[in-house]
PDB file of C-alpha atoms in Angstrom:
ATOM      1  CA  ILE A  13      -7.595   9.893 -62.686  1.00  0.00           C
ATOM      2  CA  ASP A  14      -4.409   9.450 -64.690  1.00  0.00           C
ATOM      3  CA  VAL A  15      -2.263  12.569 -64.986  1.00  0.00           C
ATOM      4  CA  ALA A  16       0.669  12.570 -67.399  1.00  0.00           C
ATOM      5  CA  ASP A  17       3.118  15.324 -68.278  1.00  0.00           C
ATOM      6  CA  GLY A  18       4.237  14.157 -71.721  1.00  0.00           C
ATOM      7  CA  HIS A  19       7.728  13.371 -70.365  1.00  0.00           C
ATOM      8  CA  PHE A  20       7.452  10.722 -67.624  1.00  0.00           C
ATOM      9  CA  ALA A  21       4.615   9.211 -69.658  1.00  0.00           C
ATOM     10  CA  PRO A  22       4.276   9.858 -73.391  1.00  0.00           C
ATOM     11  CA  ALA A  23       0.843  11.516 -73.336  1.00  0.00           C
ATOM     12  CA  MET A  24      -0.618  14.608 -71.724  1.00  0.00           C
ATOM     13  CA  LEU A  25      -3.597  13.588 -69.592  1.00  0.00           C
ATOM     14  CA  PHE A  26      -5.904  15.513 -67.252  1.00  0.00           C
ATOM     15  CA  PHE A  27      -5.326  18.822 -65.630  1.00  0.00           C
ATOM     16  CA  PRO A  28      -6.242  20.162 -62.173  1.00  0.00           C
ATOM     17  CA  ASP A  29      -9.139  22.251 -63.544  1.00  0.00           C
ATOM     18  CA  ARG A  30     -10.857  19.049 -64.752  1.00  0.00           C
ATOM     19  CA  VAL A  31     -10.489  17.463 -61.322  1.00  0.00           C
ATOM     20  CA  ALA A  32     -11.857  20.613 -59.676  1.00  0.00           C
ATOM     21  CA  ALA A  33     -14.857  20.523 -62.052  1.00  0.00           C
ATOM     22  CA  VAL A  34     -15.593  16.905 -61.115  1.00  0.00           C
ATOM     23  CA  ALA A  35     -15.198  17.724 -57.404  1.00  0.00           C
ATOM     24  CA  ARG A  36     -17.865  20.427 -57.729  1.00  0.00           C
ATOM     25  CA  VAL A  37     -20.481  17.926 -58.951  1.00  0.00           C
ATOM     26  CA  SER A  38     -19.491  14.686 -57.202  1.00  0.00           C
ATOM     27  CA  LYS A  39     -18.779  13.547 -53.665  1.00  0.00           C
ATOM     28  CA  VAL A  40     -17.007  10.415 -54.934  1.00  0.00           C
ATOM     29  CA  PRO A  41     -13.386  10.513 -53.683  1.00  0.00           C
ATOM     30  CA  MET A  42     -10.928  10.996 -56.534  1.00  0.00           C
ATOM     31  CA  HIS A  43      -7.658   9.073 -56.727  1.00  0.00           C
ATOM     32  CA  VAL A  44      -5.092  10.899 -58.868  1.00  0.00           C
ATOM     33  CA  HIS A  45      -2.200   8.891 -60.366  1.00  0.00           C
ATOM     34  CA  LEU A  46       0.648  11.298 -61.132  1.00  0.00           C
ATOM     35  CA  MET A  47       2.876  10.156 -63.992  1.00  0.00           C
ATOM     36  CA  VAL A  48       5.114  13.201 -63.937  1.00  0.00           C
ATOM     37  CA  ALA A  49       8.795  14.082 -63.773  1.00  0.00           C
ATOM     38  CA  ASP A  50      10.463  14.778 -60.424  1.00  0.00           C
ATOM     39  CA  ALA A  51      10.879  18.474 -61.302  1.00  0.00           C
ATOM     40  CA  ILE A  52       7.122  19.112 -61.291  1.00  0.00           C
ATOM     41  CA  LEU A  53       5.880  16.463 -58.849  1.00  0.00           C
ATOM     42  CA  LEU A  54       5.528  18.719 -55.796  1.00  0.00           C
ATOM     43  CA  GLU A  55       3.696  21.429 -57.731  1.00  0.00           C
ATOM     44  CA  GLN A  56       1.385  18.811 -59.236  1.00  0.00           C
ATOM     45  CA  ILE A  57       0.621  17.465 -55.755  1.00  0.00           C
ATOM     46  CA  ASN A  58      -0.267  20.975 -54.596  1.00  0.00           C
ATOM     47  CA  GLN A  59      -2.466  21.625 -57.619  1.00  0.00           C
ATOM     48  CA  PHE A  60      -4.370  18.323 -57.482  1.00  0.00           C
ATOM     49  CA  ALA A  61      -4.769  18.476 -53.697  1.00  0.00           C
ATOM     50  CA  ASP A  62      -6.241  21.961 -54.057  1.00  0.00           C
ATOM     51  CA  ALA A  63      -8.490  20.679 -56.867  1.00  0.00           C
ATOM     52  CA  GLY A  64     -10.054  18.079 -54.580  1.00  0.00           C
ATOM     53  CA  ALA A  65      -8.100  14.821 -54.861  1.00  0.00           C
ATOM     54  CA  ALA A  66      -8.637  12.484 -51.907  1.00  0.00           C
ATOM     55  CA  VAL A  67      -5.747  10.170 -52.795  1.00  0.00           C
ATOM     56  CA  ILE A  68      -2.633  10.993 -54.788  1.00  0.00           C
ATOM     57  CA  SER A  69      -0.288   8.294 -56.035  1.00  0.00           C
ATOM     58  CA  LEU A  70       3.223   9.033 -57.187  1.00  0.00           C
ATOM     59  CA  HIS A  71       5.708   6.640 -58.716  1.00  0.00           C
ATOM     60  CA  ALA A  72       8.460   4.756 -56.919  1.00  0.00           C
ATOM     61  CA  GLU A  73      10.545   5.941 -59.875  1.00  0.00           C
ATOM     62  CA  ASN A  74      10.189   9.473 -58.427  1.00  0.00           C
ATOM     63  CA  ALA A  75      12.633   8.340 -55.718  1.00  0.00           C
ATOM     64  CA  GLY A  76      14.595  11.600 -55.867  1.00  0.00           C
ATOM     65  CA  VAL A  77      11.671  13.528 -54.393  1.00  0.00           C
ATOM     66  CA  ALA A  78       9.426  10.771 -53.013  1.00  0.00           C
ATOM     67  CA  GLY A  79      10.167  11.457 -49.349  1.00  0.00           C
ATOM     68  CA  VAL A  80       9.448  15.182 -49.692  1.00  0.00           C
ATOM     69  CA  ALA A  81       6.330  14.377 -51.739  1.00  0.00           C
ATOM     70  CA  LEU A  82       5.013  12.024 -49.053  1.00  0.00           C
ATOM     71  CA  ASP A  83       5.698  14.705 -46.412  1.00  0.00           C
ATOM     72  CA  LEU A  84       3.668  17.176 -48.487  1.00  0.00           C
ATOM     73  CA  LEU A  85       0.778  14.720 -48.816  1.00  0.00           C
ATOM     74  CA  ASP A  86       0.860  14.198 -45.031  1.00  0.00           C
ATOM     75  CA  ARG A  87       0.726  17.948 -44.377  1.00  0.00           C
ATOM     76  CA  LYS A  88      -2.201  18.324 -46.772  1.00  0.00           C
ATOM     77  CA  GLY A  89      -4.122  15.406 -45.257  1.00  0.00           C
ATOM     78  CA  ILE A  90      -4.169  13.535 -48.572  1.00  0.00           C
ATOM     79  CA  ALA A  91      -3.881   9.742 -48.573  1.00  0.00           C
ATOM     80  CA  ALA A  92      -0.682   8.620 -50.302  1.00  0.00           C
ATOM     81  CA  GLY A  93      -0.289   5.932 -52.899  1.00  0.00           C
ATOM     82  CA  MET A  94       2.651   4.655 -54.876  1.00  0.00           C
ATOM     83  CA  VAL A  95       2.803   3.060 -58.313  1.00  0.00           C
ATOM     84  CA  LEU A  96       5.454   0.772 -59.767  1.00  0.00           C
ATOM     85  CA  LYS A  97       6.226   0.534 -63.460  1.00  0.00           C
ATOM     86  CA  VAL A  98       6.259  -3.007 -64.786  1.00  0.00           C
ATOM     87  CA  GLU A  99      10.076  -3.002 -65.065  1.00  0.00           C
ATOM     88  CA  THR A 100      10.721  -1.592 -61.571  1.00  0.00           C
ATOM     89  CA  PRO A 101      11.607  -4.193 -58.917  1.00  0.00           C
ATOM     90  CA  VAL A 102       8.824  -4.581 -56.362  1.00  0.00           C
ATOM     91  CA  GLU A 103      11.343  -4.096 -53.540  1.00  0.00           C
ATOM     92  CA  ALA A 104      11.761  -0.445 -54.593  1.00  0.00           C
ATOM     93  CA  VAL A 105       8.568   0.398 -52.690  1.00  0.00           C
ATOM     94  CA  ALA A 106       9.649  -1.186 -49.385  1.00  0.00           C
ATOM     95  CA  PRO A 107      11.013   1.989 -47.714  1.00  0.00           C
ATOM     96  CA  TYR A 108       7.771   3.855 -48.377  1.00  0.00           C
ATOM     97  CA  LEU A 109       5.199   1.256 -47.277  1.00  0.00           C
ATOM     98  CA  PRO A 110       4.610   2.592 -43.735  1.00  0.00           C
ATOM     99  CA  ARG A 111       3.481   5.878 -45.314  1.00  0.00           C
ATOM    100  CA  LEU A 112       1.176   4.491 -48.012  1.00  0.00           C
ATOM    101  CA  ARG A 113      -2.543   3.724 -48.213  1.00  0.00           C
ATOM    102  CA  PHE A 114      -2.433   2.384 -51.778  1.00  0.00           C
ATOM    103  CA  LEU A 115       0.102   0.393 -53.746  1.00  0.00           C
ATOM    104  CA  THR A 116      -0.543  -0.016 -57.460  1.00  0.00           C
ATOM    105  CA  LEU A 117       1.423  -2.307 -59.741  1.00  0.00           C
ATOM    106  CA  LEU A 118       1.300  -1.648 -63.451  1.00  0.00           C
ATOM    107  CA  GLY A 119       0.810  -4.725 -65.608  1.00  0.00           C
ATOM    108  CA  THR A 120       1.702  -3.013 -68.883  1.00  0.00           C
ATOM    109  CA  ALA A 121       4.199  -0.414 -70.088  1.00  0.00           C
ATOM    110  CA  ILE A 122       3.213   3.072 -69.004  1.00  0.00           C
ATOM    111  CA  GLY A 123       1.169   5.253 -71.317  1.00  0.00           C
ATOM    112  CA  VAL A 124       0.456   2.753 -74.106  1.00  0.00           C
ATOM    113  CA  LYS A 125      -3.198   1.735 -74.443  1.00  0.00           C
ATOM    114  CA  GLY A 126      -4.438  -1.708 -75.471  1.00  0.00           C
ATOM    115  CA  GLN A 127      -1.487  -3.818 -74.331  1.00  0.00           C
ATOM    116  CA  GLY A 128      -1.830  -7.322 -72.991  1.00  0.00           C
ATOM    117  CA  LEU A 129      -0.983  -8.073 -69.387  1.00  0.00           C
ATOM    118  CA  ASN A 130       2.706  -8.670 -68.720  1.00  0.00           C
ATOM    119  CA  GLU A 131       3.238 -12.318 -67.769  1.00  0.00           C
ATOM    120  CA  LYS A 132       5.114 -11.274 -64.603  1.00  0.00           C
ATOM    121  CA  ALA A 133       2.195  -9.223 -63.227  1.00  0.00           C
ATOM    122  CA  PRO A 134       0.649 -11.931 -61.003  1.00  0.00           C
ATOM    123  CA  GLU A 135       3.973 -12.854 -59.398  1.00  0.00           C
ATOM    124  CA  ARG A 136       4.767  -9.175 -58.827  1.00  0.00           C
ATOM    125  CA  LEU A 137       1.419  -8.785 -57.031  1.00  0.00           C
ATOM    126  CA  ARG A 138       2.234 -11.769 -54.814  1.00  0.00           C
ATOM    127  CA  GLN A 139       5.644 -10.240 -54.001  1.00  0.00           C
ATOM    128  CA  ALA A 140       4.007  -6.901 -53.193  1.00  0.00           C
ATOM    129  CA  GLY A 141       1.479  -8.596 -50.910  1.00  0.00           C
ATOM    130  CA  LYS A 142       4.306 -10.241 -48.984  1.00  0.00           C
ATOM    131  CA  LEU A 143       6.134  -6.912 -48.650  1.00  0.00           C
ATOM    132  CA  VAL A 144       2.989  -5.201 -47.404  1.00  0.00           C
ATOM    133  CA  ALA A 145       2.356  -7.971 -44.867  1.00  0.00           C
ATOM    134  CA  ALA A 146       5.933  -7.740 -43.594  1.00  0.00           C
ATOM    135  CA  SER A 147       6.069  -3.930 -43.572  1.00  0.00           C
ATOM    136  CA  GLY A 148       4.628  -3.416 -40.124  1.00  0.00           C
ATOM    137  CA  ALA A 149       2.373  -0.648 -41.449  1.00  0.00           C
ATOM    138  CA  GLN A 150      -0.123   0.315 -38.763  1.00  0.00           C
ATOM    139  CA  HIS A 151      -2.851   0.797 -41.361  1.00  0.00           C
ATOM    140  CA  ARG A 152      -4.302  -1.117 -44.261  1.00  0.00           C
ATOM    141  CA  ILE A 153      -2.601  -0.736 -47.630  1.00  0.00           C
ATOM    142  CA  ILE A 154      -4.850  -1.463 -50.596  1.00  0.00           C
ATOM    143  CA  LEU A 155      -3.093  -3.435 -53.340  1.00  0.00           C
ATOM    144  CA  ALA A 156      -4.218  -2.485 -56.849  1.00  0.00           C
ATOM    145  CA  ALA A 157      -3.493  -3.631 -60.400  1.00  0.00           C
ATOM    146  CA  ASP A 158      -3.510  -1.266 -63.382  1.00  0.00           C
ATOM    147  CA  GLY A 159      -2.943  -2.040 -67.058  1.00  0.00           C
ATOM    148  CA  GLY A 160      -3.980  -5.091 -69.049  1.00  0.00           C
ATOM    149  CA  ILE A 161      -7.267  -5.220 -67.123  1.00  0.00           C
ATOM    150  CA  ARG A 162      -9.577  -7.540 -69.054  1.00  0.00           C
ATOM    151  CA  ASP A 163     -12.354  -9.945 -68.140  1.00  0.00           C
ATOM    152  CA  THR A 164      -9.814 -12.754 -68.616  1.00  0.00           C
ATOM    153  CA  THR A 165      -7.075 -11.151 -66.475  1.00  0.00           C
ATOM    154  CA  VAL A 166      -9.023  -9.794 -63.500  1.00  0.00           C
ATOM    155  CA  PRO A 167      -9.611 -13.246 -61.934  1.00  0.00           C
ATOM    156  CA  LEU A 168      -5.883 -14.001 -62.308  1.00  0.00           C
ATOM    157  CA  LEU A 169      -4.902 -10.659 -60.728  1.00  0.00           C
ATOM    158  CA  ARG A 170      -7.436 -11.081 -57.938  1.00  0.00           C
ATOM    159  CA  GLY A 171      -6.044 -14.560 -57.241  1.00  0.00           C
ATOM    160  CA  ALA A 172      -2.567 -13.026 -56.991  1.00  0.00           C
ATOM    161  CA  GLY A 173      -3.692 -10.554 -54.334  1.00  0.00           C
ATOM    162  CA  ALA A 174      -5.089  -7.491 -56.109  1.00  0.00           C
ATOM    163  CA  GLU A 175      -7.851  -5.969 -53.996  1.00  0.00           C
ATOM    164  CA  THR A 176      -8.933  -3.615 -56.740  1.00  0.00           C
ATOM    165  CA  VAL A 177      -8.215  -2.932 -60.392  1.00  0.00           C
ATOM    166  CA  VAL A 178      -8.069   0.300 -62.346  1.00  0.00           C
ATOM    167  CA  LEU A 179     -10.798   0.151 -64.948  1.00  0.00           C
ATOM    168  CA  GLY A 180     -10.588   1.586 -68.421  1.00  0.00           C
ATOM    169  CA  SER A 181     -12.082  -0.216 -71.374  1.00  0.00           C
ATOM    170  CA  LEU A 182     -13.329  -3.014 -69.107  1.00  0.00           C
ATOM    171  CA  ALA A 183     -15.855  -0.523 -67.731  1.00  0.00           C
ATOM    172  CA  PHE A 184     -16.296   1.845 -70.647  1.00  0.00           C
ATOM    173  CA  GLY A 185     -16.586  -0.978 -73.185  1.00  0.00           C
ATOM    174  CA  ALA A 186     -19.001  -3.070 -71.121  1.00  0.00           C
ATOM    175  CA  PRO A 187     -22.347  -3.883 -72.759  1.00  0.00           C
ATOM    176  CA  ASN A 188     -23.947  -3.362 -69.336  1.00  0.00           C
ATOM    177  CA  LEU A 189     -21.896  -1.406 -66.815  1.00  0.00           C
ATOM    178  CA  GLN A 190     -23.942  -2.473 -63.799  1.00  0.00           C
ATOM    179  CA  GLU A 191     -23.554  -6.166 -64.675  1.00  0.00           C
ATOM    180  CA  ARG A 192     -19.802  -5.661 -65.174  1.00  0.00           C
ATOM    181  CA  MET A 193     -19.491  -3.935 -61.791  1.00  0.00           C
ATOM    182  CA  ASN A 194     -21.501  -6.674 -60.092  1.00  0.00           C
ATOM    183  CA  TRP A 195     -19.162  -9.267 -61.620  1.00  0.00           C
ATOM    184  CA  LEU A 196     -16.091  -7.359 -60.412  1.00  0.00           C
ATOM    185  CA  HIS A 197     -17.481  -6.933 -56.904  1.00  0.00           C
ATOM    186  CA  GLY A 198     -18.258 -10.653 -56.849  1.00  0.00           C
ATOM    187  CA  LEU A 199     -14.572 -11.403 -57.303  1.00  0.00           C
TER     188      LEU A 199
END
């Protein structure tokens, strides 16, 4: 579930009350991706944790409060993820890896729908995979790709190390969702 504050990312997306409503009718774990400014990150973590998020990802670009945010997620028993904008060096995530369960690399500029995949996305995934392998994390970190997810790009991203992709139009625009999901799982 993408959450944006209109500042860090240009749109306003999803609010805690929507997540709480979904949590009341579904047992499917929700992964919240916070695209918010440092000043409101901790409050957003509290609100979405209370609403029922199972995983909350913040951005490496929230470096000013990332350590405190990860401490808060630990205290709340929420799995932590981190996301990197397409222009942020992959190495920026290295100090946080031992504390993460998910690492998501964006393949397009943040907050702009319908973009093509950045040509550097596969190499960035390979770099991230190497960092994860060398991190010494005592748990598995799931490597994800988000942005520019198309039927033509998913095989490329999977080949570069993505274990999962964040679906938007690839799922919602599918002629047959079950067939699309079977295809994705087959990769």
